[in-house]
Short mmCIF file of C-alpha atoms in Angstrom, two decimals:
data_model
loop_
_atom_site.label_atom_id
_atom_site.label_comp_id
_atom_site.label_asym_id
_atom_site.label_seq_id
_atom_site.Cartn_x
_atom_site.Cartn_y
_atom_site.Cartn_z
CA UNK A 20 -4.71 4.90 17.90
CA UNK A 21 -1.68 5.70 19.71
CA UNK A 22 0.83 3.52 21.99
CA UNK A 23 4.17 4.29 23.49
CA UNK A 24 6.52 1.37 23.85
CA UNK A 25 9.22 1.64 26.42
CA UNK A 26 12.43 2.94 24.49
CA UNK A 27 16.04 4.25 25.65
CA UNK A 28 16.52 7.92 24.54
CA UNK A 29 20.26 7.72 25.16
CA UNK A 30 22.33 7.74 22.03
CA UNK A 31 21.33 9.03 18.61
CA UNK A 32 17.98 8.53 18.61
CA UNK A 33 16.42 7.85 15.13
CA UNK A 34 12.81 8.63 14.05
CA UNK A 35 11.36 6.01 11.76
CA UNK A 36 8.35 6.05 9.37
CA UNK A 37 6.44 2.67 8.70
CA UNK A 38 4.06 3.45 5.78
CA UNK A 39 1.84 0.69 5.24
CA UNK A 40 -0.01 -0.88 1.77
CA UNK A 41 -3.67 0.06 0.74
CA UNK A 42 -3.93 0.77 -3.10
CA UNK A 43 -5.25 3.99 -3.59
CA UNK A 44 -5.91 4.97 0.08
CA UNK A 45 -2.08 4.80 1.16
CA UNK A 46 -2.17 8.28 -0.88
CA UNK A 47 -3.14 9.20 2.69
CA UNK A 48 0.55 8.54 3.42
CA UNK A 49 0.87 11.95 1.50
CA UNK A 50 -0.88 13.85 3.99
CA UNK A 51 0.61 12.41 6.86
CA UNK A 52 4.15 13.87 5.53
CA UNK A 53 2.64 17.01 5.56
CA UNK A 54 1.61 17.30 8.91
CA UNK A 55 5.17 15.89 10.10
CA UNK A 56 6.84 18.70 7.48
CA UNK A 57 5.03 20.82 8.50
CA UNK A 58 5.79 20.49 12.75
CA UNK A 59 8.99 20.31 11.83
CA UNK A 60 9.12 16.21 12.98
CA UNK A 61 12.32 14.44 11.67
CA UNK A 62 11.77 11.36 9.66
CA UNK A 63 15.21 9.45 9.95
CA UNK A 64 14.37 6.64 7.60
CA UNK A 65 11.88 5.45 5.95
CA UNK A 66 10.35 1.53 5.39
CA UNK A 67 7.24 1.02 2.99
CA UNK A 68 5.23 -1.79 1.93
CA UNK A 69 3.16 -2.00 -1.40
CA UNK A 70 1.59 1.53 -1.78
CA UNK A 71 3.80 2.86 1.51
CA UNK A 72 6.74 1.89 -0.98
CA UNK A 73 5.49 4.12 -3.76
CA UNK A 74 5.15 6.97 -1.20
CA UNK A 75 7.90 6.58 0.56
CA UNK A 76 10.30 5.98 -2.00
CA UNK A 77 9.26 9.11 -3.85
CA UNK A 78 9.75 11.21 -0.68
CA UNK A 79 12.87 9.63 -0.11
CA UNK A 80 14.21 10.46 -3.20
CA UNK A 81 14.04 14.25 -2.53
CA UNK A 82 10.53 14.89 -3.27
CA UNK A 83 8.88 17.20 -1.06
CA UNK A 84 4.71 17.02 -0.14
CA UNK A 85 4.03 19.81 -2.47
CA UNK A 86 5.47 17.12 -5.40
CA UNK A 87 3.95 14.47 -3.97
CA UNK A 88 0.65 16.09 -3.92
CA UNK A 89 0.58 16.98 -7.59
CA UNK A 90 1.60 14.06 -8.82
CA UNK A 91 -1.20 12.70 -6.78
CA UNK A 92 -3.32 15.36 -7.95
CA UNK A 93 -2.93 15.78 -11.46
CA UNK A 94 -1.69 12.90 -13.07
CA UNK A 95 -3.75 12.28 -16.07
CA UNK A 96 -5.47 8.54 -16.80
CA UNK A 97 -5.42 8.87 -20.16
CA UNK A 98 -1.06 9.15 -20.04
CA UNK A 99 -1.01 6.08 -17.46
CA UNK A 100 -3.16 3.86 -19.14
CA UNK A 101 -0.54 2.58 -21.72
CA UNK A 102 1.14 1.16 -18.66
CA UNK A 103 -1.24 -0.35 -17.23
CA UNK A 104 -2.52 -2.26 -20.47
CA UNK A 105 -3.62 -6.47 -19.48
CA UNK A 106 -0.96 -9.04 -20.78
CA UNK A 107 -1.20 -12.51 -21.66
CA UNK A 108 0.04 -13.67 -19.04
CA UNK A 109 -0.61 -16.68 -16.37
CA UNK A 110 1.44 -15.17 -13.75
CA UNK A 111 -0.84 -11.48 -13.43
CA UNK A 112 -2.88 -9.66 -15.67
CA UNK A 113 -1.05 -6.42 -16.00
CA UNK A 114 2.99 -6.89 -16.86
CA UNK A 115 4.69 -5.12 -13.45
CA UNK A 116 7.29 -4.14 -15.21
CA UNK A 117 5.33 -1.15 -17.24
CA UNK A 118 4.63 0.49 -13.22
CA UNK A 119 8.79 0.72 -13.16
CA UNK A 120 8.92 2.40 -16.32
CA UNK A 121 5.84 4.95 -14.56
CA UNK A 122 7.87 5.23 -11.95
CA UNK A 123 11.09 5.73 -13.64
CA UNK A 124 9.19 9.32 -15.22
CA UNK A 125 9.27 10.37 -11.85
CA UNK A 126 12.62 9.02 -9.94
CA UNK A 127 14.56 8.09 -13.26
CA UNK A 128 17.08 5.09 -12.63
CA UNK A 129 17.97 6.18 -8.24
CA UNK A 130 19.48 3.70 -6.41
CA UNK A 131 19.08 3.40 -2.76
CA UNK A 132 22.77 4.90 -1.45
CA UNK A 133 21.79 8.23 -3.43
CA UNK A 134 18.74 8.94 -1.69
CA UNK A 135 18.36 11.68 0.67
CA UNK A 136 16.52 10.08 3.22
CA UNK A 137 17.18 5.96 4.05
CA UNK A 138 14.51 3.69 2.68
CA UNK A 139 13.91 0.00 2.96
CA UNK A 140 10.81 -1.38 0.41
CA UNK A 141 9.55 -4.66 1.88
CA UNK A 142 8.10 -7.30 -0.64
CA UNK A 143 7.02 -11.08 -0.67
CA UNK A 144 8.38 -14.51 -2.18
CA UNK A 145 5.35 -15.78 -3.07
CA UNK A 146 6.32 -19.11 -3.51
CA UNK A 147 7.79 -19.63 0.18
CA UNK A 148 5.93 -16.63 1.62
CA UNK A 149 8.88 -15.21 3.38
CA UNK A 150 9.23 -11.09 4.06
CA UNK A 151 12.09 -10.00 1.46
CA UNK A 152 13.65 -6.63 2.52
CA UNK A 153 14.70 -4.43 -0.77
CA UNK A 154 17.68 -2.10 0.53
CA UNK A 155 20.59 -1.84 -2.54
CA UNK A 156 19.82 -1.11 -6.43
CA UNK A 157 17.47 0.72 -8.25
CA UNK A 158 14.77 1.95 -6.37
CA UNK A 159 12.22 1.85 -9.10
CA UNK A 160 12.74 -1.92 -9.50
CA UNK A 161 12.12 -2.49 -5.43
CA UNK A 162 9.19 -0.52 -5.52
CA UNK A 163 7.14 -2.07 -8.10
CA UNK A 164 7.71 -5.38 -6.71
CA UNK A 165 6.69 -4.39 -3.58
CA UNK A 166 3.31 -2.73 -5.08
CA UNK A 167 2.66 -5.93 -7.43
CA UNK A 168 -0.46 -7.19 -6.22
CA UNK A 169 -0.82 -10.85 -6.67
CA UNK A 170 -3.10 -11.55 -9.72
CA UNK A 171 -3.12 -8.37 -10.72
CA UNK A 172 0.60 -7.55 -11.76
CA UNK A 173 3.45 -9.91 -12.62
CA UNK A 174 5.58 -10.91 -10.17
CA UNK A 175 9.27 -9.25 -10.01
CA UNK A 176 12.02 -12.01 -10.95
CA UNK A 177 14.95 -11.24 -8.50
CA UNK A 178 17.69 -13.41 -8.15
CA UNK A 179 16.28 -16.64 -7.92
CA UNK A 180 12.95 -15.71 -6.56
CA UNK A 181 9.66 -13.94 -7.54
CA UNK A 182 8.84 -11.13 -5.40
CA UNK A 183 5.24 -9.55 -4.82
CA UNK A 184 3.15 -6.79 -2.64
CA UNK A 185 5.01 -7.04 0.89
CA UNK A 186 1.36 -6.32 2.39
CA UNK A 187 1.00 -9.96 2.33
CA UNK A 188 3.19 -10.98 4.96
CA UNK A 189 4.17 -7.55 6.54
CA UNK A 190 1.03 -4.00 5.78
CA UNK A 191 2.39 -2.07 8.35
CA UNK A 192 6.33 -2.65 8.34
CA UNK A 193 7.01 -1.38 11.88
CA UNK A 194 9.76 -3.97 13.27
CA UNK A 195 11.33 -3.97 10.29
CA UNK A 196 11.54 0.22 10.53
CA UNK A 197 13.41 -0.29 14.28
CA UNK A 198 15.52 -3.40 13.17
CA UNK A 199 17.02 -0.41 10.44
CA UNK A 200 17.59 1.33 13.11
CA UNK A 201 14.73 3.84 14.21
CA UNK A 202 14.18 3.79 18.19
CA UNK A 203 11.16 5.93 17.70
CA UNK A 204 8.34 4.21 14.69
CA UNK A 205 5.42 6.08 13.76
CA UNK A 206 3.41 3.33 12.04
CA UNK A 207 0.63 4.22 8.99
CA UNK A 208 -2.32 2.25 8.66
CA UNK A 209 -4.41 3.39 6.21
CA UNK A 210 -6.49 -0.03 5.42
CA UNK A 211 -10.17 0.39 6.49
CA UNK A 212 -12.77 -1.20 8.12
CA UNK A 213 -14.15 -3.67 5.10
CA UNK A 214 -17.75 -2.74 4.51
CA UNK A 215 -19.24 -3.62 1.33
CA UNK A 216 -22.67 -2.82 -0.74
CA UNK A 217 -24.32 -5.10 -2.33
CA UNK A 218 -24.41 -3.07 -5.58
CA UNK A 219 -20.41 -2.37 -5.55
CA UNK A 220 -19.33 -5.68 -6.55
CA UNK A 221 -21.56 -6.94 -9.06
CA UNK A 222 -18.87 -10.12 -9.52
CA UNK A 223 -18.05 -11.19 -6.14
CA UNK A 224 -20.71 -10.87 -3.26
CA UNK A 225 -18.38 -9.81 -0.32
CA UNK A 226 -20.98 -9.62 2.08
CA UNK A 227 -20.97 -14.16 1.79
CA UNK A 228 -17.20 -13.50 2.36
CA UNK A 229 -17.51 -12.00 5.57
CA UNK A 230 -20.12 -13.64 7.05
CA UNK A 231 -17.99 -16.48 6.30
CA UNK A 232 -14.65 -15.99 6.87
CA UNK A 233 -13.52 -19.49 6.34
CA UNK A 234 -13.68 -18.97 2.04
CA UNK A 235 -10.61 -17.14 2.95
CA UNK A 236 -9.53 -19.07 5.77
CA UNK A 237 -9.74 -16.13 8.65
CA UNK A 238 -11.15 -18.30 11.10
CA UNK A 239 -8.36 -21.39 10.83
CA UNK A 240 -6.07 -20.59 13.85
CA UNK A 241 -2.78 -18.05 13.38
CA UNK A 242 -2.72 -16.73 10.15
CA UNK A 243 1.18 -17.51 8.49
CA UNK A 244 2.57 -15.62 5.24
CA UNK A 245 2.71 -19.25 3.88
CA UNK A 246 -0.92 -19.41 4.19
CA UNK A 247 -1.68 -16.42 3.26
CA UNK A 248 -0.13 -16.63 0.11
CA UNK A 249 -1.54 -19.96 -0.05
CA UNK A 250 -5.29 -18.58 0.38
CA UNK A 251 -5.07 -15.54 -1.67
CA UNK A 252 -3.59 -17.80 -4.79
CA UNK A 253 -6.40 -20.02 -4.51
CA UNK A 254 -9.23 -17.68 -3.36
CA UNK A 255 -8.24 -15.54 -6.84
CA UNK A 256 -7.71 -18.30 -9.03
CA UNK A 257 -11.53 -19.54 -7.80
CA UNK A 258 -13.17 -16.42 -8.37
CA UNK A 259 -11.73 -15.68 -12.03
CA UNK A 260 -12.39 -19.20 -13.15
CA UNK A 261 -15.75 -18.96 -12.00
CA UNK A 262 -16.83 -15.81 -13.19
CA UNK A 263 -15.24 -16.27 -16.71
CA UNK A 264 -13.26 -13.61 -16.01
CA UNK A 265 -9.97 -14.89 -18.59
CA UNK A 266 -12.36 -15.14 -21.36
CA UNK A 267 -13.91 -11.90 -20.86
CA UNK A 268 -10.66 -9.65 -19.49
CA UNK A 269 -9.92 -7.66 -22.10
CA UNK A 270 -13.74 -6.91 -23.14
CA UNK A 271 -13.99 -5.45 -19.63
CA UNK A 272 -10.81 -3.87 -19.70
CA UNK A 273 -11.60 -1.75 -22.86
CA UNK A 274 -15.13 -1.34 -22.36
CA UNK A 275 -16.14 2.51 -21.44
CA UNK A 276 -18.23 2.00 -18.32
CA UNK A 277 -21.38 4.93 -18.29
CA UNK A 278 -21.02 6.17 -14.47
CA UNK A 279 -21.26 9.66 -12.69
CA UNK A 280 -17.84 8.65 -11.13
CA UNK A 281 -15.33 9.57 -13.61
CA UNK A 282 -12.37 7.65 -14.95
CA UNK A 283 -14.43 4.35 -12.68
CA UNK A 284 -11.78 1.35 -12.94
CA UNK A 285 -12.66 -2.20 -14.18
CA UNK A 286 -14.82 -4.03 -11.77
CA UNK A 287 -12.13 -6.71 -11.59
CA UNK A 288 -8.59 -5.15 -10.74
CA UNK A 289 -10.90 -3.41 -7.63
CA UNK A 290 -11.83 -6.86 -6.91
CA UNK A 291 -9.00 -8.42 -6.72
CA UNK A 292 -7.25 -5.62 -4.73
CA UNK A 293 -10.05 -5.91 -2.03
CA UNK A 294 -9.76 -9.96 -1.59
CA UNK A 295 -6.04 -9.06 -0.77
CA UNK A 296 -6.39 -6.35 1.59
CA UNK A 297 -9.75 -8.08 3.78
CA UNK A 298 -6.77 -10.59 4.30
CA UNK A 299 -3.92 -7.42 5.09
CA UNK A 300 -6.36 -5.56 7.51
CA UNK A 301 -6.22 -8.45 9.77
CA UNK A 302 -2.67 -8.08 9.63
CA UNK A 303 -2.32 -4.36 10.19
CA UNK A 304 -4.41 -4.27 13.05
CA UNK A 305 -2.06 -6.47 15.21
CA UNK A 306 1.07 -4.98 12.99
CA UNK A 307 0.27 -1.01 13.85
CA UNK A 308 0.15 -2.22 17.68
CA UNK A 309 3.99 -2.45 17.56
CA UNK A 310 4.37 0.71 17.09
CA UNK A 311 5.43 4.05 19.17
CA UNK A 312 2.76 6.11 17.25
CA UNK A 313 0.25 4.60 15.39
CA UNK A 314 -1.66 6.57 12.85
CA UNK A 315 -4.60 5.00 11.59
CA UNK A 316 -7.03 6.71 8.87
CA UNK A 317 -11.07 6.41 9.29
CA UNK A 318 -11.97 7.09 5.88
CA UNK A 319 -16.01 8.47 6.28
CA UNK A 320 -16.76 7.28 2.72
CA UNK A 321 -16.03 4.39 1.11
CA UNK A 322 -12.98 4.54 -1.39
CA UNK A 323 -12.25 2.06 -3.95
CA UNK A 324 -9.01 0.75 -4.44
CA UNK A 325 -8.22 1.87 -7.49
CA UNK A 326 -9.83 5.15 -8.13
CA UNK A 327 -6.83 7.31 -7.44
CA UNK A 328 -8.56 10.37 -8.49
CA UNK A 329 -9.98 10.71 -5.32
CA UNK A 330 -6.46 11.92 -4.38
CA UNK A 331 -7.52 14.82 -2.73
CA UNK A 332 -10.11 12.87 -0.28
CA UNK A 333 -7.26 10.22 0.92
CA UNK A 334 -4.63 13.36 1.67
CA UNK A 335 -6.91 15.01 3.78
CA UNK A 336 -7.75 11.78 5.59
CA UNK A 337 -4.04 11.12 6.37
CA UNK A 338 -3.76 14.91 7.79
CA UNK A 339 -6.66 14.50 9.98
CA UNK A 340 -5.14 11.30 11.12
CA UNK A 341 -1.95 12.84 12.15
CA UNK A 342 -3.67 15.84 13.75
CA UNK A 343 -5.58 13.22 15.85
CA UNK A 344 -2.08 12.29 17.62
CA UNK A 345 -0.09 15.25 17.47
CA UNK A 346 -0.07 15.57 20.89
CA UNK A 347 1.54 12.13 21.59
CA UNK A 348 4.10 12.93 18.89
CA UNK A 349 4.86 15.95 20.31
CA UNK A 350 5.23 14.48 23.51
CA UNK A 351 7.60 11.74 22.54
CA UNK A 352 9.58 14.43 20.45
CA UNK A 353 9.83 16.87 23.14
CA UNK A 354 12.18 14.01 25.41
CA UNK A 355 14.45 14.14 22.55
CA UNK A 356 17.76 15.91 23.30
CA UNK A 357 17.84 19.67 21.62
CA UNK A 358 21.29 17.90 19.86
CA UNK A 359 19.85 15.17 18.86
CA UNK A 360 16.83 16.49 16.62
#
């Protein structure tokens, strides 16, 4: 998918880079950089939502694709676990705060005016559902609100409110990439098509979902971040109470499930991420149209959520992506002044 919006080149032209949310597919974002490294494409500044923080942050920071990519690559389950332990907790299951720590292993304690490229995290108040915009402090902190996935981790006290995943009201952040400044936005989608089995999701029967949108409220007229965090609070709250998922959590958390995948996540954090993100592709869809380049990933095989050791797959989905539109980048690139680049 590509688009070019009418733009002024006069000026300083800045190239911006919307990376959108997607759990453990927006490690495609990883393999987008590369192709843009490695054409030699400017990225000015940089806006990310949910996983499209966690990339984008990181690569702000200084990291290069090569780090990126073994992080992605070799980071071992057995050292993130302890942060991703469940908590007794009514507001999530996993505390958010442990994923700053994570992150801090990597970043340490950066704040925004100290990175090398300009980065904006976007994140949700999920009690009024408005699009919160992260651009001062530590970086860690603004990134794992922005990645805390409703039911899943805690929400992120910040001043007086209680920020979550900014997928929910914004997957694809591309106006809020050219109100920072960018004339240019290449806009990531990496949220698929959703297409379930019967036999993946032994708890919730998506296939009832789809065929009937209106459990989640897809079908009710323009869809608002108010009701979107409205439906997704509900929807959740249904489907653990009636699966006896609280009494059972931390039985299926510890349990060692016998699989040919390896290191195969709990049935329910992949459920949960999936009942956010049939409600974010919507979204994204209408989000990535608003955007100079659009770069959308068709990932051939199914990918969970959550199994991020199928890093390798989701970076070579995000290069063939770019490849796709190189041409239009190139294009676009080429009516930039020599000065200017």
């Amino acid at each position: 998918m590509a688009k070019i919006n009418k733009m002024s080149l006069g000026g300083k032209t800045k190239i911006g880079l919307a990376l959108g949310s997607g759990g453990a597919r927006g490690l495609a974002h990883i393999g987008v950089l590369r192709v843009l490294e490695r054409e030699k494409i400017p990225v000015d500044l940089i806006v990310g939502s949910s996983m499209g923080s966690l990339i984008g942050g990181l690569y702000a920071s200084g990291m290069n694709v090569d780090n990126l990519e073994e992080i992605a690559l070799n980071i071992k389950w057995q050292y993130t676990a302890k942060f991703f332990t469940p908590t007794i907790s009514k507001a999530g299951l996993v505390d958010g705060n442990k994923i700053e720590k994570l992150l801090e292993t990597f970043i340490g304690k950066i704040i925004f005016s100290k990175l090398k490229i300009p980065f904006v995290t976007v994140t949700t108040d999920i009690e009024n559902g408005k699009e919160v915009l992260i651009k001062t402090g530590k970086v860690s902190r603004a990134i794992r609100a922005s990645c805390s996935i409703p039911g899943i981790f805690t929400p992120l006290k910040y001043g007086n409110r209680y920020l979550v995943d900014g997928g929910l009201v914004n997957p694809v952040p591309v106006e809020v990439a050219r109100r920072s400044g960018a004339n240019i936005v290449i806009g990531v989608n990496v949220i698929p098509e959703v297409v379930y089995k019967r036999e993946e999701s032994p708890v919730i029967k998506f296939e009832s979902i789809l065929k009937n949108r209106d459990v989640l409220g897809l079908n009710k007229g323009k869809i608002t971040s108010k009701i979107i965090n409205t439906r997704i609070a509900k929807f959740i709250e249904k489907k653990i109470n009636d699966t006896g998922i609280k009494q059972n959590l931390l039985k299926i958390f510890m349990e060692k499930k016998k699989t040919k995948e390896k290191h195969k996540m709990p049935s329910i954090f992949s459920i949960l991420m999936q009942a956010t993100f049939i409600m974010e592709r919507e979204i994204a869809k209408t989000k990535l149209k608003e955007a100079d380049i659009g770069i959308e990933t068709e990932f051939s095989r199914r990918i969970n959520p959550m199994q991020y050791y199928r890093a390798a797959e989701c970076i070579l989905e995000g290069e063939k992506a770019t490849e796709k539109v190189l041409p239009l980048i190139r294009k676009i690139i080429s009516k930039i002044p020599a000065r200017q680049k």
